[in-house]
XYZ file of C-alpha atoms in Angstrom:
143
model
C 141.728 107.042 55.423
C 144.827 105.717 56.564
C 147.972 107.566 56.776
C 151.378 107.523 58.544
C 153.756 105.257 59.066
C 154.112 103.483 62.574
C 156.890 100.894 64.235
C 155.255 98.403 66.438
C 156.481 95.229 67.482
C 155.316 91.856 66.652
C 155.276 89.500 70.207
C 156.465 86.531 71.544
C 152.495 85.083 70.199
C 152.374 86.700 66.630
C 150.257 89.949 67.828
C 150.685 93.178 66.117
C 149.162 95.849 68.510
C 147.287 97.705 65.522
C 148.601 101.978 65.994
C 146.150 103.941 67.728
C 145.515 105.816 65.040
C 144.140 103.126 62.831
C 142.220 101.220 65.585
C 138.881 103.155 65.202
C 138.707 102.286 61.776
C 139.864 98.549 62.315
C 137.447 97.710 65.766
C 134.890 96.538 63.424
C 137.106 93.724 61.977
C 140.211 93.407 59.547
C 140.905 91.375 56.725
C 144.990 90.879 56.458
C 146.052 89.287 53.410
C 148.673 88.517 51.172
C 150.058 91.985 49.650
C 152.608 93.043 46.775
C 156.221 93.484 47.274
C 156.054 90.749 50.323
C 154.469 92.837 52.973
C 150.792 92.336 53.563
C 147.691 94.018 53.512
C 145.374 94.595 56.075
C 141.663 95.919 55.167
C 138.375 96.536 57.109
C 135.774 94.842 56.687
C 133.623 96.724 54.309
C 136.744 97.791 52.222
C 137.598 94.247 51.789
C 133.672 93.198 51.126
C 134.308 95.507 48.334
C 137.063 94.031 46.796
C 135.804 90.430 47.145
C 132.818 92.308 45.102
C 134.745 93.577 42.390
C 137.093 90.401 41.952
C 133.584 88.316 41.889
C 132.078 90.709 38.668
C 135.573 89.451 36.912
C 134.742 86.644 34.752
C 135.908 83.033 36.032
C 137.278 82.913 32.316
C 139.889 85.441 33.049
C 143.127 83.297 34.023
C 144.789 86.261 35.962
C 141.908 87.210 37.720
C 141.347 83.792 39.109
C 144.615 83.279 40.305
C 144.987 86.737 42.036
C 141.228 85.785 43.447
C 142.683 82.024 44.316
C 146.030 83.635 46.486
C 143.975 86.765 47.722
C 141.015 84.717 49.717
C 143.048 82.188 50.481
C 145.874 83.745 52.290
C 143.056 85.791 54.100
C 142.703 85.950 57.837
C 140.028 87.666 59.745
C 139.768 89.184 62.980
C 138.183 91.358 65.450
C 141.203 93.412 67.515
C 141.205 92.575 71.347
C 140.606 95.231 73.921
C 144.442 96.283 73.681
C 143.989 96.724 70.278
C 146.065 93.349 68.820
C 145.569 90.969 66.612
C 147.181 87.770 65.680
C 149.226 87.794 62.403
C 149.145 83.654 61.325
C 152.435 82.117 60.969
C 152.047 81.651 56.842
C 151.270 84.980 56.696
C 153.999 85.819 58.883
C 156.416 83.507 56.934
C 155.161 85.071 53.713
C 156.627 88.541 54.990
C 159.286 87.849 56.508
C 158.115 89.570 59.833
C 160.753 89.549 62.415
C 160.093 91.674 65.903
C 160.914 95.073 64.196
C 157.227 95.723 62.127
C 156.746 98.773 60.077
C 153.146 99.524 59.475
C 152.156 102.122 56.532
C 148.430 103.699 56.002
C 148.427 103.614 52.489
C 144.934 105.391 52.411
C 141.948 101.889 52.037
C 144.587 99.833 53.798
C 147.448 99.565 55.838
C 150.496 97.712 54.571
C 152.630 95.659 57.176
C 156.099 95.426 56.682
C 158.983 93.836 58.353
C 161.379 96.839 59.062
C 164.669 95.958 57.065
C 162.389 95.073 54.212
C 160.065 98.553 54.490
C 163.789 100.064 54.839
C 164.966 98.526 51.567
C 162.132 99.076 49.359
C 162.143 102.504 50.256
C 165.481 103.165 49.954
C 165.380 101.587 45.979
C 161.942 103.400 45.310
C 162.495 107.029 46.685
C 164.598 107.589 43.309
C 161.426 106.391 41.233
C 158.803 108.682 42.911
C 159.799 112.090 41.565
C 159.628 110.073 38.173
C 156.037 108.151 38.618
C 154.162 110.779 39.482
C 153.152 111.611 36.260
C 151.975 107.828 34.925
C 150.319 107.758 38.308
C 148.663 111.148 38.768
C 148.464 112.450 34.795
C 149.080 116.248 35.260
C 151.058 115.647 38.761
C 149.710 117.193 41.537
């Protein structure tokens, strides 16, 4: 499970140097992708062999589900971290994000979530006020 949030820097060559604490769980391979809210997802392996799974049982009929399926795989890069524990982060993926130097990377329990910083800094400043008042839609009795 992935958890924490982390402030690495992206380099001069478009390599994240994945936090320690996620780099067990990530030596295998990750999957980064296209996420919501403009940051950008990055799975292992088997989670995203999972999801690729599930989005192939939805039926080609379904309109939504093929263009989520169409943007998902094809804004998906794979990669096996270096020894130092980096990986590259392609330049439409990159662009997509908005990534500047400044990175902010969440664990957001299957995945992490990588953020540039002023744009992690803004969406949390707008959704702090919303959590208290989620919680129940999300988590139906609260915690």
């Amino acid at each position: 499970m992935f958890l924490g949030t982390h402030t690495p820097r992206l380099d001069d060559k478009g390599r994240l140097i994945l936090p320690a604490k996620f780099r067990d769980e990530l030596a295998g391979g990750v999957v980064i992708t296209k996420g919501q809210e403009r940051c950008l997802y990055g799975f292992p392996m088997p989670e995203f062999q999972r999801i690729a799974g599930q989005l192939r049982e939805a039926p080609v009929t379904n309109k939504a589900a093929r263009a989520y399926s169409r943007v998902f795989f094809a804004s998906a890069h794979d990669e096996v971290p270096d020894k130092q524990g980096r990986v590259t982060i392609p330049g439409h993926l990159r662009e997509y994000a908005a990534l500047d130097r400044e990175l902010v990377v969440i664990g957001a329990s299957t995945r992490i979530e990588i953020w540039d910083k002023q744009s992690w800094e803004q969406y949390l400043a707008a959704s702090e006020d919303e959590f208290a008042d989620i919680e129940e839609g999300v988590l139906p009795g609260g915690l």
